mmCIF file of C-alpha atoms in Angstrom:
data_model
loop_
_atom_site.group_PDB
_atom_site.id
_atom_site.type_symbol
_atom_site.label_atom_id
_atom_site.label_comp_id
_atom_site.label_asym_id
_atom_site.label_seq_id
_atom_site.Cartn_x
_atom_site.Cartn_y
_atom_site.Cartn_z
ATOM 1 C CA UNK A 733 0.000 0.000 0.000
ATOM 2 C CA UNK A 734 2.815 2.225 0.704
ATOM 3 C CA UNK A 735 4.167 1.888 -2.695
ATOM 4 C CA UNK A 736 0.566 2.719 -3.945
ATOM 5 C CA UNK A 737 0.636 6.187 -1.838
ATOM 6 C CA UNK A 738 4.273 6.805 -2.987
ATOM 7 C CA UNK A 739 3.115 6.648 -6.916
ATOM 8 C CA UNK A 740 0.362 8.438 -6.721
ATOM 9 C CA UNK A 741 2.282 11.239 -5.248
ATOM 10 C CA UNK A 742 4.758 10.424 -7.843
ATOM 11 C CA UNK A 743 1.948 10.919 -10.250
ATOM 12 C CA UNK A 744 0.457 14.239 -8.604
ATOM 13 C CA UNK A 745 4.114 15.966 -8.503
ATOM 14 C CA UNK A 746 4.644 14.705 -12.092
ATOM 15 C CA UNK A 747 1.243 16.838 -13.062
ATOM 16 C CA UNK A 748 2.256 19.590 -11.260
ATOM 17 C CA UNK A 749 5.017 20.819 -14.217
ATOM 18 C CA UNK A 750 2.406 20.306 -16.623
ATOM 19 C CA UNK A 751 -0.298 22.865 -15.477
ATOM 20 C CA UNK A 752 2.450 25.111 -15.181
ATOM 21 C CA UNK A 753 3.445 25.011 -18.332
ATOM 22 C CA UNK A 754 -0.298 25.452 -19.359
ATOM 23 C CA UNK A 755 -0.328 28.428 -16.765
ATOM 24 C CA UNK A 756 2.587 30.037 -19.105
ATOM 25 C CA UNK A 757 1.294 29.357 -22.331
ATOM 26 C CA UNK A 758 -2.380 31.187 -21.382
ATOM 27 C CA UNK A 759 0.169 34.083 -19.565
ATOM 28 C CA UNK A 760 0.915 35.300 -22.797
ATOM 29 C CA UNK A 761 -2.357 36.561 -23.381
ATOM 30 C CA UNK A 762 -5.042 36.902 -21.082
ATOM 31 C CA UNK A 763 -7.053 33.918 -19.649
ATOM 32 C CA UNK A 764 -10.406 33.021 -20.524
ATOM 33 C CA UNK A 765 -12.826 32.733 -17.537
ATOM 34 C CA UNK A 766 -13.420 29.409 -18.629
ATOM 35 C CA UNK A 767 -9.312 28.333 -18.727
ATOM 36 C CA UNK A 768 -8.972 29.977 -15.059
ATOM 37 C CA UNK A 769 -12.057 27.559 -13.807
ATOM 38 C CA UNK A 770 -10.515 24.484 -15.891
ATOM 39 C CA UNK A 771 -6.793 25.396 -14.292
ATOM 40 C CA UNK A 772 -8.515 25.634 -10.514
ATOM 41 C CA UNK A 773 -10.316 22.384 -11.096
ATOM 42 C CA UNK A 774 -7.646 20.753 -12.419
ATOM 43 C CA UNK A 775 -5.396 21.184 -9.446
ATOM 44 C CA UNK A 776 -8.176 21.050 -6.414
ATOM 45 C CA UNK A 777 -9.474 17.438 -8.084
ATOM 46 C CA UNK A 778 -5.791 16.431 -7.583
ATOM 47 C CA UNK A 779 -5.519 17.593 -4.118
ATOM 48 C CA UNK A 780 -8.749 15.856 -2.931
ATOM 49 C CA UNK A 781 -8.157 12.658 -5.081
ATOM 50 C CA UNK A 782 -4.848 12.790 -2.826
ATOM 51 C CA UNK A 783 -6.148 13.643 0.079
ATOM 52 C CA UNK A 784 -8.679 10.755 -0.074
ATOM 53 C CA UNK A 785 -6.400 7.968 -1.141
ATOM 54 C CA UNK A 786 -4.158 8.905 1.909
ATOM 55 C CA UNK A 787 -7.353 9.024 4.139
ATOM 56 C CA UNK A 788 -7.405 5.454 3.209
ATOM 57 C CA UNK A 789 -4.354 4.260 3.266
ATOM 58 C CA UNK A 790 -4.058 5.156 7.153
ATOM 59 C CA UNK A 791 -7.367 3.902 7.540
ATOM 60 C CA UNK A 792 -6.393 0.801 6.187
ATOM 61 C CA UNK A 793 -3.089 0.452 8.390
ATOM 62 C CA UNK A 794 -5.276 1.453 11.378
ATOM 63 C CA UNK A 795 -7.073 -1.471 10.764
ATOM 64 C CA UNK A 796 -4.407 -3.632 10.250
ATOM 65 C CA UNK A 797 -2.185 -2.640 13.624
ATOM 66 C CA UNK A 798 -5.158 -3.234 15.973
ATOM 67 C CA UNK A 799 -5.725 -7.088 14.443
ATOM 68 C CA UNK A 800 -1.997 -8.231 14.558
ATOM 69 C CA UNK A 801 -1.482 -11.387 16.016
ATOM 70 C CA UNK A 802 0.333 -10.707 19.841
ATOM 71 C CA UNK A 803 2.894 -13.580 19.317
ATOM 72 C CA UNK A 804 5.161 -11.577 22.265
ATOM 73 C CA UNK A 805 2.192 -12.043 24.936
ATOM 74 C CA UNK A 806 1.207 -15.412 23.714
ATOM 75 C CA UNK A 807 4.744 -16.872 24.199
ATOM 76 C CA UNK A 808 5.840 -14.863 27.272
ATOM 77 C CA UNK A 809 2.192 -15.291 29.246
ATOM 78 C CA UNK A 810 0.000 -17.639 27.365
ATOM 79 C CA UNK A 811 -3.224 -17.548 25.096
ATOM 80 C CA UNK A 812 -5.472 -16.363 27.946
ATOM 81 C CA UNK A 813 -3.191 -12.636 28.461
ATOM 82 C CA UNK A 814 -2.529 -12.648 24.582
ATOM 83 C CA UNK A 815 -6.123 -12.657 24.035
ATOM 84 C CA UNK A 816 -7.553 -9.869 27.091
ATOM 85 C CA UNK A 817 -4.654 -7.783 25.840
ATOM 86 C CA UNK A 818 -5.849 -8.216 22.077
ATOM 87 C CA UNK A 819 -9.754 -7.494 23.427
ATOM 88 C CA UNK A 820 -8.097 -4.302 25.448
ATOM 89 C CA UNK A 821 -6.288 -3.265 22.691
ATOM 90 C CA UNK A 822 -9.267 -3.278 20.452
ATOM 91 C CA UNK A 823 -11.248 -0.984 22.978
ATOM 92 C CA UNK A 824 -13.529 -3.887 23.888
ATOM 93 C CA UNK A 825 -13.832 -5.617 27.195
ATOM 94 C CA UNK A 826 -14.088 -9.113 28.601
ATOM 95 C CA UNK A 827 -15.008 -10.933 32.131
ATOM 96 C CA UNK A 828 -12.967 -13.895 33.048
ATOM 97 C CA UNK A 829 -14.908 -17.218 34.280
ATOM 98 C CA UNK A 830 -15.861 -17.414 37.642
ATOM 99 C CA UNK A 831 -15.411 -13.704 38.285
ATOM 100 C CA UNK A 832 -17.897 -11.073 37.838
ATOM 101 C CA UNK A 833 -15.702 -7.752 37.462
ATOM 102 C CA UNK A 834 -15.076 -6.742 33.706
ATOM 103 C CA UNK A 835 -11.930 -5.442 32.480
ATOM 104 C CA UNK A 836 -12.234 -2.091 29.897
ATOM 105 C CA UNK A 837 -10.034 0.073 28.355
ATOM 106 C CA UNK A 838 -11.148 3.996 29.758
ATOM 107 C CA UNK A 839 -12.017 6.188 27.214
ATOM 108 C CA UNK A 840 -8.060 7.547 26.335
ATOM 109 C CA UNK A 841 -7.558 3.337 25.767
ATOM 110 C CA UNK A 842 -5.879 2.755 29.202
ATOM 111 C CA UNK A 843 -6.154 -0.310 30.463
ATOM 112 C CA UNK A 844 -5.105 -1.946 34.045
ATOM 113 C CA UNK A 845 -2.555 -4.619 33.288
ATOM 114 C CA UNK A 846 -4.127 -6.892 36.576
ATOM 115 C CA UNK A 847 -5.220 -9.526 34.282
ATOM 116 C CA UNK A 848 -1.163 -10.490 33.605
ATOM 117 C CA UNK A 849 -1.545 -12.200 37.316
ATOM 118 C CA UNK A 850 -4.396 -14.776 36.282
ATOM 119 C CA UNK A 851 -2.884 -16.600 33.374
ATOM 120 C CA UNK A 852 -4.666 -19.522 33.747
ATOM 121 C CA UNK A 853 -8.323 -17.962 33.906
ATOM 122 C CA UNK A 854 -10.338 -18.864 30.551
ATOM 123 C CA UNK A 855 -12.632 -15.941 29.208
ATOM 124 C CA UNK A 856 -16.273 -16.154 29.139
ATOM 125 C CA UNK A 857 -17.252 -13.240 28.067
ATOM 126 C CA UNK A 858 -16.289 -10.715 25.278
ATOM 127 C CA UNK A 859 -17.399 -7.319 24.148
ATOM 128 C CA UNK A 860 -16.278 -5.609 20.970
ATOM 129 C CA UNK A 861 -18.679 -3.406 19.665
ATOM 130 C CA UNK A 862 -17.785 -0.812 17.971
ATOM 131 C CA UNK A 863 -14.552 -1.965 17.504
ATOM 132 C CA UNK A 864 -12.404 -2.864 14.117
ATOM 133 C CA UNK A 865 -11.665 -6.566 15.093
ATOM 134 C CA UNK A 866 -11.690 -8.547 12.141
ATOM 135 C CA UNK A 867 -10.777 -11.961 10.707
ATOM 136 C CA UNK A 868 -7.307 -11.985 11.492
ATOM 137 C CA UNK A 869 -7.968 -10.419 15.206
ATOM 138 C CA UNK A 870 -9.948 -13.320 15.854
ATOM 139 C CA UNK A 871 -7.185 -15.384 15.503
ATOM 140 C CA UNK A 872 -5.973 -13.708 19.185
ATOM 141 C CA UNK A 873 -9.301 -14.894 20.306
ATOM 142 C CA UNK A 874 -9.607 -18.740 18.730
ATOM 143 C CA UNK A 875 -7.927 -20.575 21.930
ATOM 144 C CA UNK A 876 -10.575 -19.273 24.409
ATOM 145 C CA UNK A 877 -12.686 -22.500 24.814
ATOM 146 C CA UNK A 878 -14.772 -21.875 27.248
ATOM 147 C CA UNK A 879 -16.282 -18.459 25.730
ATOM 148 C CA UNK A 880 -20.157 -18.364 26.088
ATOM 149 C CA UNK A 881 -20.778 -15.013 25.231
ATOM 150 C CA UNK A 882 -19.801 -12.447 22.077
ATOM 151 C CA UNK A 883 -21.051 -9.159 21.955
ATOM 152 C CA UNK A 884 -19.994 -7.478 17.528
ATOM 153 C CA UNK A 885 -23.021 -5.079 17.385
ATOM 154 C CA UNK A 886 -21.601 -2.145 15.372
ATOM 155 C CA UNK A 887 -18.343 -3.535 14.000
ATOM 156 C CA UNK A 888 -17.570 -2.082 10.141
ATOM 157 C CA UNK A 889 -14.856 -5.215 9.992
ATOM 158 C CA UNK A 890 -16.763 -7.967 10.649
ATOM 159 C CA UNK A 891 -17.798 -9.595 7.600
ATOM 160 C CA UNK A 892 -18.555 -13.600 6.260
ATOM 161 C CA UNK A 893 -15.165 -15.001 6.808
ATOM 162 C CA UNK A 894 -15.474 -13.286 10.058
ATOM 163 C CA UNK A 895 -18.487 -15.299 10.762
ATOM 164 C CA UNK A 896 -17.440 -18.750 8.924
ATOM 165 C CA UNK A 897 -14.429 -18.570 11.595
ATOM 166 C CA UNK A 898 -16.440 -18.629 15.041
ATOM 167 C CA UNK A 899 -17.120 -22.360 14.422
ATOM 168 C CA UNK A 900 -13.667 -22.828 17.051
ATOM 169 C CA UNK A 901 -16.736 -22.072 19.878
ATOM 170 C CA UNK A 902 -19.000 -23.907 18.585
ATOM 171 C CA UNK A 903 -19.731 -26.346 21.881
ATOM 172 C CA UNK A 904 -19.519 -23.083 23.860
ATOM 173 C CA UNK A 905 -20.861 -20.058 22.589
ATOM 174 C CA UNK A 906 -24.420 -19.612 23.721
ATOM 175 C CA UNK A 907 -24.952 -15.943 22.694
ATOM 176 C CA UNK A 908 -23.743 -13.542 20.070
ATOM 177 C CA UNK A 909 -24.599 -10.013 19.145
ATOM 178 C CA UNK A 910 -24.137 -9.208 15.122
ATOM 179 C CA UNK A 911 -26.720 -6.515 15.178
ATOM 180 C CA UNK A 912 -25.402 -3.766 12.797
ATOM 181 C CA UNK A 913 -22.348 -5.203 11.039
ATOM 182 C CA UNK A 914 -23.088 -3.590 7.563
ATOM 183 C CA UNK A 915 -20.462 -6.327 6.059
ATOM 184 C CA UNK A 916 -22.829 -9.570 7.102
ATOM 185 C CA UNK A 917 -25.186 -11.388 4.237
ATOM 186 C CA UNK A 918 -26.932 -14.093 4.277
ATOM 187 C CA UNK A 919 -23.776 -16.467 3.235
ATOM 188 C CA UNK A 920 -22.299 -15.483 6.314
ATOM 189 C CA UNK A 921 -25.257 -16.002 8.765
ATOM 190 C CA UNK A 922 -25.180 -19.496 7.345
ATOM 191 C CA UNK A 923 -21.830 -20.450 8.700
ATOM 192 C CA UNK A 924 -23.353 -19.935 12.352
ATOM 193 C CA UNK A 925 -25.149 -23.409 11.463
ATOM 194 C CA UNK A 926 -21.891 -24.605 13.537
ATOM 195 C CA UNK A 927 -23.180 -23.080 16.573
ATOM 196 C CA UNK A 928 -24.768 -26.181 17.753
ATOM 197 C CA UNK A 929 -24.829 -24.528 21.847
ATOM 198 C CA UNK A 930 -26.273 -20.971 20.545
ATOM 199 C CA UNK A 931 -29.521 -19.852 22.343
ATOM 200 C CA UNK A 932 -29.371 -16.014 21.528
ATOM 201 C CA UNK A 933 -28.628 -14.362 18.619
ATOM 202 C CA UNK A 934 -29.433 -10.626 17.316
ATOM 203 C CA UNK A 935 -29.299 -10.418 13.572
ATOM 204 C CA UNK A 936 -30.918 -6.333 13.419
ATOM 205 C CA UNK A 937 -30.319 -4.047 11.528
ATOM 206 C CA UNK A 938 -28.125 -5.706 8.802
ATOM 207 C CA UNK A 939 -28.559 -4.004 5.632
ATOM 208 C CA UNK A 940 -27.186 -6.323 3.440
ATOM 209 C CA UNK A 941 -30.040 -8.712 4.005
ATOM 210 C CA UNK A 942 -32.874 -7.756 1.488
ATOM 211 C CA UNK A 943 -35.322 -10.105 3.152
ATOM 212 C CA UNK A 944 -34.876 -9.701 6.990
ATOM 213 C CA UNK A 945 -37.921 -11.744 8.165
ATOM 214 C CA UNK A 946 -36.725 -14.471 5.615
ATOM 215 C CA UNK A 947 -33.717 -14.844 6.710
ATOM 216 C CA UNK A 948 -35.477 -14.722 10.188
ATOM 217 C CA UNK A 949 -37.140 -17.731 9.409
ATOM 218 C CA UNK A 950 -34.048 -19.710 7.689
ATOM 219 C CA UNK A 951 -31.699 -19.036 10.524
ATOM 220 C CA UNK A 952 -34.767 -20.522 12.951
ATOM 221 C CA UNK A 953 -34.405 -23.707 11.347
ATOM 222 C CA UNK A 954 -30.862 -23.789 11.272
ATOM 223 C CA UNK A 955 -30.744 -23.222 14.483
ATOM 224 C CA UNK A 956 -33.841 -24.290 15.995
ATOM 225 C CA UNK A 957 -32.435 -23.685 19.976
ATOM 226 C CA UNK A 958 -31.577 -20.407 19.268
ATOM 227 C CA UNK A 959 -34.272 -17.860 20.034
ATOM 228 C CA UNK A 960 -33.588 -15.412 16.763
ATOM 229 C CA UNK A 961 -34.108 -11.608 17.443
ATOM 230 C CA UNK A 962 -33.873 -8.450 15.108
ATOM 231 C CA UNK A 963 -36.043 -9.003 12.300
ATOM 232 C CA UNK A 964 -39.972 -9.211 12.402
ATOM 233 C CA UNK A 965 -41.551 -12.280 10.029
ATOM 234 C CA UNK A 966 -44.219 -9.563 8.620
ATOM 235 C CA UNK A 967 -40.940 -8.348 6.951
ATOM 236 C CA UNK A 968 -40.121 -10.938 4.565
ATOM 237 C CA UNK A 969 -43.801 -11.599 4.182
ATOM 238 C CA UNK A 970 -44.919 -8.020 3.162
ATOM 239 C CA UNK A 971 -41.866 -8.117 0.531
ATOM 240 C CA UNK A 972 -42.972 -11.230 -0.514
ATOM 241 C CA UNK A 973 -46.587 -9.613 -1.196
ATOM 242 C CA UNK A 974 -44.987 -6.232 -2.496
ATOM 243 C CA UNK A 975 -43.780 -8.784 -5.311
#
C-alpha cells in the first residue's frame, strides 16, 4: 500500500510541471474565464483525489495494527493474556470465568494490566462493539474455549469469513450479538449453522439482508435452539406480497 501512496504522489508531482506550463502558455495573453475555472479544477481534483487515497491508506493500516497477532504475549504469558490484551487493545472488554468484574479500556484506551496475574483464567465473556476486530484479530481470540458469550453489534470489519471462523466455539458459545455489522449477508449467517450450543442471537439491523424476516425464518431452522431476534416475520412476508 505504501508503494501505492508513494506513486500516486509520484503521479500528482509529475502533473504539477504540466499545469504550469499550461499556466505560461495562457500568460501570454489573457485567460479566458473558462481556462482559469478548468486550471482551478484541475489542481483542487488532484488535491482531494490525494487527500482521499491517503485518508485510506491510514485507515487501512489502522485497521491492520489493531488485528496483529500478539505472538510476544502469547509466548511470554499464554493464550489467555494474549487474548484480554488483544480485546483491550481493540477498545472492547471481557469478564474472566468465575469472576464477575469486567476489564475495559477507559475512554483515552488505558487499560489496568491486573489480568497479567491470572494466566490460567479462561474468558467467558467478550465485548467488541464498535470496535475494528476482524478476521485476522480473531485469531488472538480462537484458543478461548470456554467463551459463552460475544457481543460485535456495530463492528464495520466484521464480515462472512469473520463469521465462517467462530465455528472454534461452537460447543460453547451460547450468545452472540451481530446486530449492525453492515459487512454480514446471508452467506455469512449461514456459517453460524456450527453453533450447535447458541440460544441467543441478534441479527438487526443488517442491511445487506434484502429479506430480513426471511432470513429470520431460515436461521430458525438452522438453528432451531436459538431464540432469533432483530427481524420481524411480517418483513419478509410483506416483501414477498410487495412482489
Amino acid at each position: 500500500m505504501a508503494t501505492s501512496m508513494l506513486f500516486q504522489m509520484r503521479r500528482y508531482c509529475a502533473l504539477v510541471p504540466c499545469l504550469t506550463v499550461v499556466r505560461r502558455h495562457y500568460a501570454s495573453k489573457p485567460p479566458s474565464v473558462f481556462n482559469k475555472f478548468l486550471l482551478q479544477f484541475n489542481q483542487r481534483f488532484l488535491e482531494v483525489e490525494y487527500l482521499i487515497r491517503l485518508g485510506n491508506w491510514f485507515k487501512t493500516r489502522d485497521v491492520r495494527r489493531k488485528n496483529v497477532f500478539y505472538v510476544y504475549a502469547q509466548k511470554k504469558y499464554g493464550d489467555n493474556v494474549a487474548a484480554a490484551y488483544c480485546i483491550l487493545k481493540l477498545g472492547g472488554g471481557f469478564r474472566f470465568a468465575g469472576q464477575t468484574q469486567w476489564f475495559r479500556a477507559d475512554t483515552k484506551g488505558k487499560f489496568s494490566f491486573d489480568f497479567v496475574n491470572t494466566p490460567d483464567c479462561t474468558i467467558e465473556e467478550i465485548d467488541l462493539s464498535s470496535t475494528l476486530i476482524n478476521h485476522d484479530g480473531l485469531h488472538n481470540l480462537t484458543s478461548q474455549h470456554n467463551l459463552r458469550s460475544l457481543h460485535l453489534q456495530g463492528c464495520p470489519e466484521v464480515d462472512d469469513w469473520f463469521l465462517s471462523r467462530l465455528h472454534v466455539f461452537g460447543e460453547t458459545l451460547q450468545e452472540l450479538n451481530l446486530s449492525h455489522c453492515p459487512r454480514i449477508t446471508v452467506g455469512g449467517l449461514a456459517a453460524l449453522q456450527h453453533l450447535r450450543k447458541l440460544q441467543k442471537l441478534d441479527i438487526s439491523s443488517l442491511p445487506r439482508l434484502q429479506n430480513p424476516g426471511l432470513v429470520h425464518i431460515l436461521v430458525e431452522e438452522m438453528l432451531p435452539h436459538c431464540t432469533v431476534t432483530g427481524a420481524e416475520y411480517d418483513q419478509g412476508l410483506q416483501i414477498q406480497t410487495d412482489n
